[in-house]
Coordinates of C-alpha atoms and ligand atoms in Angstrom, one line a residue:
M1 CA 10.7 16.6 -39.3
A2 CA 7.3 17.5 -40.6
Y3 CA 4.4 17.2 -38.2
N4 CA 0.9 16.3 -39.0
E5 CA -1.0 19.5 -38.4
L6 CA -3.7 17.6 -36.6
G7 CA -1.0 15.7 -34.7
D8 CA 0.5 16.4 -31.3
L9 CA 1.7 19.7 -29.9
P10 CA 5.0 20.9 -31.3
L11 CA 8.0 19.3 -29.6
D12 CA 9.5 22.8 -29.0
D13 CA 6.6 23.4 -26.6
F14 CA 7.3 20.0 -25.0
R15 CA 10.9 20.9 -24.5
R16 CA 10.2 24.4 -23.1
V17 CA 7.4 23.4 -20.7
G18 CA 9.0 20.1 -19.9
H19 CA 12.1 21.8 -18.6
E20 CA 9.9 24.2 -16.6
I21 CA 8.1 21.3 -15.1
V22 CA 11.3 19.5 -14.1
D23 CA 12.4 22.8 -12.4
W24 CA 8.9 23.1 -10.8
I25 CA 9.2 19.5 -9.4
A26 CA 12.7 20.2 -8.0
D27 CA 11.5 23.4 -6.3
Y28 CA 8.4 21.6 -5.0
L29 CA 10.5 18.8 -3.4
D30 CA 12.8 21.5 -2.0
N31 CA 9.9 23.5 -0.5
T32 CA 7.2 21.0 0.3
E33 CA 7.2 22.2 3.9
Q34 CA 5.9 25.6 2.8
Y35 CA 2.5 24.0 2.0
P36 CA 0.0 22.9 4.7
V37 CA 0.4 19.0 4.8
L38 CA -3.3 18.5 4.8
S39 CA -5.1 20.5 2.2
Q40 CA -7.2 23.3 3.7
S41 CA -9.6 23.0 0.8
K42 CA -13.4 22.8 1.7
P43 CA -15.6 20.3 -0.1
G44 CA -16.6 21.6 -3.6
E45 CA -14.0 24.4 -3.5
I46 CA -11.8 23.1 -6.3
K47 CA -14.7 22.1 -8.5
S48 CA -16.4 25.5 -8.2
Q49 CA -13.3 27.1 -9.8
L50 CA -13.4 24.8 -12.8
P51 CA -15.7 25.3 -15.9
D52 CA -18.7 23.0 -16.1
V53 CA -18.0 22.3 -19.8
P54 CA -14.8 21.2 -21.6
P55 CA -12.9 23.7 -23.6
L56 CA -14.0 24.2 -27.2
Q57 CA -10.8 25.8 -28.4
P58 CA -7.2 24.7 -27.6
E59 CA -5.6 26.3 -24.6
S60 CA -2.0 27.0 -24.1
L61 CA 0.2 24.8 -21.9
D62 CA 1.1 27.9 -20.0
S63 CA -2.5 28.7 -19.1
I64 CA -3.0 25.0 -18.0
M65 CA 0.1 25.2 -15.8
A66 CA -1.1 28.5 -14.3
D67 CA -4.4 26.9 -13.3
F68 CA -2.6 23.9 -12.0
Q69 CA -0.6 26.2 -9.7
D70 CA -3.6 28.4 -8.7
I71 CA -6.5 25.9 -8.6
I72 CA -5.2 22.4 -8.2
M73 CA -2.3 22.9 -5.8
P74 CA -4.4 24.3 -3.0
G75 CA -6.5 21.1 -3.2
I76 CA -3.4 18.8 -2.7
T77 CA -2.7 17.0 0.5
H78 CA 1.1 16.7 0.4
W79 CA 2.1 13.1 0.7
N80 CA 5.7 14.2 0.0
H81 CA 5.7 16.5 3.0
P82 CA 8.2 15.2 5.6
N83 CA 5.6 15.8 8.3
F84 CA 3.0 13.5 6.6
Y85 CA 2.4 10.8 9.3
A86 CA -1.2 9.8 8.5
Y87 CA -2.3 6.3 7.3
F88 CA 1.0 5.0 6.0
S89 CA 3.1 7.7 4.4
N90 CA 4.8 7.2 1.1
T91 CA 7.4 8.8 -1.2
G92 CA 7.6 10.3 -4.6
S93 CA 11.4 9.7 -4.9
V94 CA 13.8 11.3 -7.4
P95 CA 14.5 8.0 -9.2
G96 CA 10.8 7.1 -9.1
I97 CA 9.7 10.4 -10.5
L98 CA 12.3 10.3 -13.3
A99 CA 11.2 6.7 -14.2
E100 CA 7.6 7.7 -14.3
M101 CA 8.4 10.3 -17.0
L102 CA 9.9 7.6 -19.1
I103 CA 7.1 5.2 -18.5
T104 CA 4.6 7.8 -19.7
A105 CA 6.7 8.7 -22.7
L106 CA 7.1 5.2 -23.9
N107 CA 3.4 4.5 -23.0
V108 CA 4.0 0.8 -23.3
N109 CA 1.1 -1.7 -22.8
G110 CA 2.8 -4.7 -21.4
M111 CA -0.1 -7.1 -21.8
L112 CA 1.9 -9.6 -23.9
W113 CA 5.6 -10.3 -24.1
R114 CA 5.6 -9.1 -27.7
T115 CA 3.8 -5.9 -26.9
S116 CA 7.2 -4.9 -25.2
P117 CA 9.6 -7.6 -24.4
A118 CA 11.5 -5.3 -22.1
A119 CA 8.4 -4.6 -20.0
T120 CA 7.8 -8.3 -19.4
E121 CA 11.5 -9.2 -18.8
L122 CA 12.2 -6.2 -16.6
E123 CA 9.2 -7.2 -14.5
E124 CA 10.6 -10.7 -14.1
V125 CA 14.0 -9.4 -13.2
T126 CA 12.9 -6.6 -10.7
M127 CA 10.4 -8.9 -9.0
D128 CA 13.1 -11.5 -8.6
W129 CA 15.5 -8.9 -7.2
L130 CA 12.9 -7.8 -4.7
R131 CA 12.3 -11.4 -3.8
Q132 CA 15.9 -11.8 -3.0
L133 CA 15.9 -8.6 -0.9
L134 CA 12.9 -9.9 1.0
G135 CA 14.7 -13.1 1.8
L136 CA 12.2 -15.3 0.0
A137 CA 13.3 -18.7 -1.5
D138 CA 13.8 -19.4 -5.2
G139 CA 10.3 -20.7 -6.0
W140 CA 8.5 -17.5 -5.4
D141 CA 7.2 -15.7 -8.5
G142 CA 6.3 -12.0 -8.6
I143 CA 3.6 -10.1 -10.4
I144 CA 3.1 -6.4 -10.3
M145 CA -0.4 -5.2 -9.4
D146 CA -1.8 -1.7 -8.9
G147 CA -2.3 -2.2 -5.2
A148 CA -2.5 -4.6 -2.3
S149 CA -6.3 -4.7 -2.5
M150 CA -6.0 -6.2 -6.0
S151 CA -3.1 -8.5 -5.0
S152 CA -5.2 -9.9 -2.1
M153 CA -8.3 -10.3 -4.3
V154 CA -6.2 -12.2 -6.8
A155 CA -4.9 -14.4 -3.9
I156 CA -8.5 -15.3 -2.9
A157 CA -9.4 -16.0 -6.6
A158 CA -6.4 -18.3 -6.9
A159 CA -7.3 -20.0 -3.6
R160 CA -10.7 -20.7 -4.9
E161 CA -9.3 -22.1 -8.1
A162 CA -7.1 -24.4 -6.1
V163 CA -10.1 -26.0 -4.3
E164 CA -10.5 -29.5 -5.8
G165 CA -13.6 -30.2 -7.8
L166 CA -15.0 -26.7 -7.5
D167 CA -14.6 -25.3 -11.1
V168 CA -16.1 -21.9 -10.3
R169 CA -14.2 -20.6 -13.3
T170 CA -16.5 -22.6 -15.6
K171 CA -19.7 -23.2 -13.7
G172 CA -20.0 -20.1 -11.5
M173 CA -20.8 -19.9 -7.8
A174 CA -24.4 -21.1 -7.9
H175 CA -23.5 -24.5 -9.2
A176 CA -25.0 -27.4 -7.1
T177 CA -21.6 -28.8 -6.0
V178 CA -20.2 -25.5 -4.6
P179 CA -20.1 -25.6 -0.8
Q180 CA -20.3 -22.6 1.4
L181 CA -16.7 -21.2 1.0
R182 CA -15.2 -19.7 4.1
V183 CA -12.4 -17.0 4.4
Y184 CA -10.6 -16.4 7.7
I185 CA -9.0 -13.0 8.7
S186 CA -8.5 -11.3 12.0
E187 CA -10.4 -8.4 13.4
Q188 CA -7.5 -6.2 12.5
T189 CA -7.1 -7.5 8.9
H190 CA -7.2 -4.8 6.2
S191 CA -10.7 -4.2 4.8
S192 CA -9.4 -5.1 1.3
L193 CA -9.7 -8.8 2.1
E194 CA -13.4 -8.5 2.9
K195 CA -13.8 -6.4 -0.2
G196 CA -12.1 -9.1 -2.3
A197 CA -14.5 -11.7 -0.9
M198 CA -17.4 -9.5 -1.7
V199 CA -16.3 -9.0 -5.3
L200 CA -15.7 -12.7 -5.8
G201 CA -19.1 -13.8 -4.6
I202 CA -17.8 -15.4 -1.4
G203 CA -20.0 -12.9 0.5
Q204 CA -19.3 -10.9 3.7
E205 CA -21.1 -13.4 5.9
N206 CA -18.5 -16.0 4.9
V207 CA -15.6 -13.8 6.0
V208 CA -14.9 -15.0 9.5
K209 CA -13.1 -12.4 11.7
I210 CA -11.0 -14.0 14.4
P211 CA -10.2 -12.0 17.6
V212 CA -6.7 -10.7 18.3
D213 CA -4.6 -11.0 21.4
C214 CA -3.2 -8.0 23.4
E215 CA -0.4 -7.5 20.9
N216 CA -2.9 -7.3 18.0
G217 CA -1.9 -10.7 16.5
M218 CA -4.6 -13.3 15.5
D219 CA -5.7 -15.7 18.3
V220 CA -4.7 -19.0 16.7
D221 CA -6.8 -21.2 19.1
A222 CA -9.9 -19.1 18.1
L223 CA -8.9 -19.7 14.4
E224 CA -8.7 -23.4 14.8
T225 CA -12.0 -23.5 16.7
A226 CA -13.8 -21.5 14.0
V227 CA -12.4 -23.7 11.2
L228 CA -13.4 -26.9 13.0
R229 CA -16.9 -25.6 13.7
D230 CA -17.3 -24.6 10.0
I231 CA -16.2 -28.1 8.8
D232 CA -18.6 -29.7 11.2
E233 CA -21.4 -27.6 9.7
G234 CA -20.5 -28.7 6.2
K235 CA -18.8 -25.5 5.2
R236 CA -15.5 -25.4 3.3
P237 CA -12.6 -23.4 4.8
F238 CA -10.3 -22.5 1.9
F239 CA -8.5 -19.3 2.6
V240 CA -6.8 -17.6 5.6
C241 CA -4.9 -14.3 5.6
A242 CA -2.1 -13.6 8.1
T243 CA -0.9 -10.0 8.3
V244 CA 2.6 -8.9 9.0
G245 CA 2.1 -5.3 10.0
T246 CA -1.6 -4.6 10.4
T247 CA -2.9 -1.2 9.3
S248 CA -4.3 -0.1 12.6
A249 CA -1.6 -1.0 15.1
T250 CA 1.1 -2.7 12.9
G251 CA 0.5 -6.0 14.7
V252 CA 2.0 -9.3 13.5
D253 CA -0.1 -12.4 13.2
P254 CA 1.6 -15.7 14.4
V255 CA 2.4 -16.9 10.8
P256 CA 4.0 -20.3 11.7
A257 CA 1.0 -21.4 13.8
I258 CA -1.5 -20.1 11.2
A259 CA 0.6 -22.0 8.5
D260 CA 0.1 -25.2 10.6
I261 CA -3.6 -24.8 10.6
A262 CA -3.7 -23.9 6.9
Q263 CA -1.7 -26.9 6.0
K264 CA -3.8 -29.2 8.2
H265 CA -7.1 -28.1 6.7
N266 CA -5.9 -27.6 3.2
M267 CA -6.4 -23.8 3.1
W268 CA -4.5 -21.3 1.0
L269 CA -2.4 -19.1 3.2
H270 CA -2.0 -15.5 2.1
V271 CA 0.3 -13.1 3.9
D272 CA -0.6 -9.4 3.8
G273 CA 2.7 -7.5 4.2
A274 CA 1.5 -4.4 2.3
Y275 CA 3.2 -2.2 4.8
G276 CA 5.3 -4.3 7.2
G277 CA 6.5 -6.7 4.6
M278 CA 9.0 -4.2 3.4
A279 CA 10.9 -4.5 6.7
A280 CA 11.9 -8.0 5.6
I281 CA 14.8 -6.4 3.7
V282 CA 16.3 -5.3 7.0
P283 CA 18.3 -8.2 8.5
E284 CA 17.4 -7.6 12.2
K285 CA 13.7 -7.6 11.2
Q286 CA 13.8 -10.9 9.3
H287 CA 12.5 -12.8 12.3
L288 CA 9.1 -11.1 12.0
F289 CA 8.7 -13.1 8.7
A290 CA 9.2 -16.5 10.2
G291 CA 6.7 -18.9 8.5
V292 CA 6.1 -16.6 5.5
D293 CA 8.0 -19.0 3.3
R294 CA 5.2 -21.6 4.0
A295 CA 2.5 -19.3 2.5
D296 CA 0.9 -19.7 -0.9
S297 CA 1.0 -16.0 -1.6
L298 CA 2.3 -12.7 -0.2
V299 CA 1.8 -9.1 -1.0
V300 CA 4.2 -6.2 -0.2
N301 CA 3.8 -2.7 -1.4
P302 CA 6.9 -0.8 -2.7
H303 CA 4.5 2.1 -3.2
K304 CA 4.0 2.3 0.5
W305 CA 7.4 1.9 2.2
L306 CA 10.0 1.5 -0.5
F307 CA 10.1 4.9 -2.1
T308 CA 8.3 3.9 -5.3
P309 CA 5.6 6.3 -6.6
M310 CA 2.0 5.2 -6.7
D311 CA 1.1 2.7 -7.8
L312 CA 3.1 -0.5 -7.5
S313 CA 2.2 -3.5 -5.4
A314 CA 4.2 -6.7 -5.6
F315 CA 2.2 -9.9 -5.5
Y316 CA 4.2 -13.1 -4.9
T317 CA 3.1 -16.6 -5.1
R318 CA 4.6 -20.1 -4.9
R319 CA 1.8 -21.3 -7.2
P320 CA 1.8 -19.2 -10.3
D321 CA 0.3 -22.0 -12.2
I322 CA -2.9 -21.8 -10.1
V323 CA -3.0 -18.0 -10.5
K324 CA -2.7 -18.5 -14.3
R325 CA -5.4 -21.1 -14.2
A326 CA -7.8 -18.7 -12.5
F327 CA -7.2 -15.8 -14.8
S328 CA -5.8 -16.8 -18.2
L329 CA -8.1 -16.5 -21.2
L330 CA -6.7 -16.3 -24.7
P331 CA -8.9 -14.9 -27.5
E332 CA -7.6 -15.3 -31.0
Y333 CA -6.7 -11.6 -31.4
L334 CA -4.2 -11.9 -28.6
R335 CA -2.4 -15.1 -29.9
S336 CA 1.3 -14.8 -30.7
A337 CA 3.9 -17.2 -31.9
E338 CA 5.9 -16.9 -28.7
T339 CA 2.8 -17.5 -26.6
D340 CA 2.0 -20.6 -28.6
A341 CA 5.6 -21.8 -28.4
N342 CA 5.4 -21.3 -24.6
T343 CA 8.7 -19.5 -24.5
V344 CA 7.6 -16.3 -22.8
R345 CA 5.4 -15.1 -20.1
D346 CA 2.4 -12.9 -20.9
Y347 CA 1.5 -11.0 -17.8
M348 CA -2.1 -10.5 -18.8
D349 CA -2.6 -14.2 -17.8
Y350 CA -1.9 -13.4 -14.1
G351 CA -4.6 -11.0 -13.1
V352 CA -7.6 -9.0 -14.1
Q353 CA -5.8 -6.3 -16.1
L354 CA -5.2 -6.7 -19.8
G355 CA -3.4 -3.4 -20.5
R356 CA -0.6 -2.9 -18.1
R357 CA 1.7 0.1 -17.4
F358 CA 5.4 -0.4 -17.5
R359 CA 5.6 -0.2 -13.7
A360 CA 8.7 -2.4 -13.4
L361 CA 10.8 0.5 -14.8
K362 CA 10.3 2.7 -11.7
L363 CA 11.1 -0.1 -9.3
W364 CA 14.3 -0.8 -11.3
F365 CA 15.3 2.9 -11.0
V366 CA 14.6 2.8 -7.3
L367 CA 16.4 -0.4 -6.5
R368 CA 19.4 0.7 -8.5
A369 CA 19.5 4.3 -7.3
Y370 CA 19.5 3.4 -3.6
G371 CA 21.0 -0.1 -3.7
Q372 CA 20.2 -2.7 -1.1
E373 CA 22.4 -0.9 1.5
G374 CA 20.7 2.4 0.9
L375 CA 17.2 0.9 1.2
I376 CA 18.1 -0.9 4.4
A377 CA 19.7 2.2 5.9
R378 CA 16.6 4.3 5.2
L379 CA 14.1 1.8 6.6
R380 CA 16.3 1.3 9.6
D381 CA 16.3 5.1 10.2
H382 CA 12.5 5.3 10.0
M383 CA 12.3 2.6 12.6
R384 CA 14.8 4.4 14.8
L385 CA 12.8 7.6 14.6
A386 CA 9.6 5.7 15.6
Q387 CA 11.4 4.3 18.6
L388 CA 12.7 7.7 19.5
F389 CA 9.2 9.3 19.3
G390 CA 7.9 6.3 21.3
S391 CA 10.5 7.0 24.0
W392 CA 9.2 10.6 24.3
V393 CA 5.7 9.4 24.6
E394 CA 6.6 6.9 27.3
A395 CA 8.5 9.5 29.3
S396 CA 5.7 12.0 29.1
P397 CA 3.2 12.2 32.0
T398 CA 0.5 13.4 29.6
F399 CA 0.8 10.8 26.8
E400 CA 0.8 7.0 26.6
R401 CA 1.8 4.4 24.0
M402 CA -1.1 2.2 22.9
A403 CA 0.7 -0.6 21.0
P404 CA 4.2 -2.0 20.6
I405 CA 6.3 -0.2 18.1
V406 CA 7.2 -3.0 15.7
F407 CA 8.0 -1.1 12.5
S408 CA 7.9 2.7 11.9
T409 CA 4.5 3.5 13.3
V410 CA 3.7 4.8 16.8
C411 CA 0.2 4.3 18.3
F412 CA -0.3 6.7 21.2
R413 CA -2.8 9.0 22.9
A414 CA -3.0 11.9 25.2
H415 CA -3.8 10.8 28.7
P416 CA -3.4 13.7 31.1
Q417 CA -3.3 13.0 34.8
G418 CA -6.7 13.0 36.4
I419 CA -8.7 12.2 33.3
D420 CA -9.6 8.5 33.2
D421 CA -13.0 8.4 31.7
E422 CA -12.7 6.6 28.4
E423 CA -15.3 8.7 26.6
T424 CA -13.6 11.9 27.7
L425 CA -10.2 10.6 26.6
N426 CA -11.7 9.7 23.2
K427 CA -13.1 13.2 22.7
L428 CA -9.9 14.8 23.9
N429 CA -7.8 12.8 21.4
E430 CA -10.1 13.4 18.5
A431 CA -10.0 17.1 19.3
L432 CA -6.2 17.0 19.6
M433 CA -5.8 15.3 16.2
N434 CA -8.1 17.8 14.5
A435 CA -6.2 20.7 16.2
V436 CA -2.8 19.6 15.1
N437 CA -4.0 18.7 11.5
D438 CA -5.6 22.1 11.2
T439 CA -2.3 23.9 11.8
G440 CA -1.1 22.5 8.5
H441 CA 2.3 21.7 10.1
I442 CA 1.7 18.0 10.5
F443 CA -0.8 15.4 9.4
I444 CA -1.6 12.4 11.6
S445 CA -4.5 9.9 11.5
H446 CA -6.3 7.7 14.1
T447 CA -7.7 4.3 14.8
K448 CA -9.7 2.6 17.5
L449 CA -7.9 0.1 19.7
Q450 CA -10.1 -1.8 22.1
G451 CA -12.5 1.1 21.9
S452 CA -9.9 3.7 22.6
Y453 CA -9.4 6.6 20.2
T454 CA -5.7 6.2 19.2
L455 CA -3.4 8.5 17.3
R456 CA -1.1 7.1 14.7
L457 CA 2.3 8.6 13.7
A458 CA 3.5 6.6 10.7
I459 CA 7.0 7.4 9.4
G460 CA 7.7 6.4 5.8
N461 CA 8.6 9.5 3.8
I462 CA 12.2 9.5 2.6
R463 CA 12.7 13.2 3.6
T464 CA 11.5 12.8 7.2
A465 CA 14.3 13.6 9.6
E466 CA 14.7 13.7 13.4
S467 CA 14.0 17.4 13.4
H468 CA 10.6 16.8 11.9
I469 CA 9.4 14.3 14.4
R470 CA 10.7 16.6 17.1
Q471 CA 8.5 19.4 15.7
A472 CA 5.5 17.1 15.6
W473 CA 6.1 16.1 19.3
I474 CA 6.4 19.8 20.4
L475 CA 3.2 20.7 18.4
L476 CA 1.2 17.8 19.9
Q477 CA 2.2 18.9 23.5
K478 CA 1.5 22.6 22.8
M479 CA -1.9 22.0 21.1
L480 CA -3.0 19.7 24.0
T481 CA -2.8 22.6 26.4
H482 CA -5.3 24.5 24.3
I483 CA -8.0 21.9 24.2
K484 CA -11.0 22.2 26.5
I485 CA -13.3 19.2 26.8
D486 CA -16.5 19.4 28.8
S487 CA -17.2 16.1 30.6
Ligands
PLP501 C1 -2.4 -0.2 2.9 C2 -2.7 -1.6 3.1 C3 -3.5 -2.3 2.2 C4 -4.1 -1.7 1.0 O1 -3.2 -1.3 0.1 P1 -3.5 -0.7 -1.3 O2 -2.3 -0.8 -2.1 O3 -3.9 0.7 -1.1 O4 -4.7 -1.5 -1.9 C5 -3.7 -3.7 2.5 N1 -3.2 -4.3 3.6 C6 -2.5 -3.6 4.5 C7 -2.0 -4.3 5.7 C8 -2.2 -2.3 4.3 O5 -1.5 -1.6 5.2

């Protein structure tokens, strides 16, 4: 085959370097533990090693790979490290990585059915498979988004579209008949909900944060009181978010009671299960999802706790017609016969993105490569490890558990005997977290619960084993003995 001289690099180069990269990836996954989990790079250190101007002449793939190894890798925080416990850990899995290679090679833009029928139809199929795994009823429709933040913003936009007589789509927010729209979340709801409200012109002041009870779930009486007060004042409650697995302490909002209030006051109920929602595939955890079937929309993130590489968020709704009404816009240059005949779905109509990656392919690889049983077994094991770590914390005279362990995340802190001043404990725990993270052996993060600096150990990487959390526990105890706090 003759190449255009000004075309792509020779395929012989692709073959040679491609094989090297596959070997590199396999070695990396085999040896991730040799790297510090948290990058030890200082601000600006990576940039200072890179030229200020782009290369004038072509450079060889070998020299690019060498710089990748020498300059880029030291600036990587290793999410694939089995001792990554910060935020919510995730996984670049073997099937996911392989699928990503194909996704990039095909470089499909799945905006319309005709721009790759397989991309659209595989998305329909994989979203429906995942729906079944999650135990959702037939009428739920899934759309792949880049992240939960986008999914939740789309939910708020759809909820606004559903408000009778508003027509913000055409007239905008400043129109005379638009009342003051109100969104309800809990104090523990992820910040993405507030961001979505900011972007959509609802405004931060119209995001009402309801207090939580001692198990970090939304106080439903406080929700009802707030809604009634707002109605009294002529405001329009239209959206409430319930979270199953909050980001801070993995609390679960009382979804059935929130659903009652949503129904009574004609509000859209969105469930944020970005992390915890994945546990719905585990039969003995299904009870945590009671009431979710009454919601209007739901987000779960396979890129968080279902071994699918970044990024893939699954947005589900029982009202896809409303989502479409909020987002569809068909310029002449995107018309097609199938679209006109209404025989296919064009995913561009269900969100902000026009061009869309073929993300469904990686979820398809993941779901097939592990199977339902394999996925359940892995999530179950992560939850077992969290309970085990929690039992060590509880049995220890120097540590204490700070929240119930509902999923695979443990909230805890050091609380040595004789130190009871909260400010001292906060300083001590912050110093402990920094000390263990600086070792490079583990990476944990923190939150504040009722003012207390709380450490979080979130298990979610497919390669994390019992030996790893044992190492983490030993390291935490050892580093604690080195910390001196003046009080
Ligand atoms: C992580 C998380 C999000 C944000 O997810 P992205 O995909 O990063 O946007 C939203 N809600 C909850 C509960 C989360 O844990």
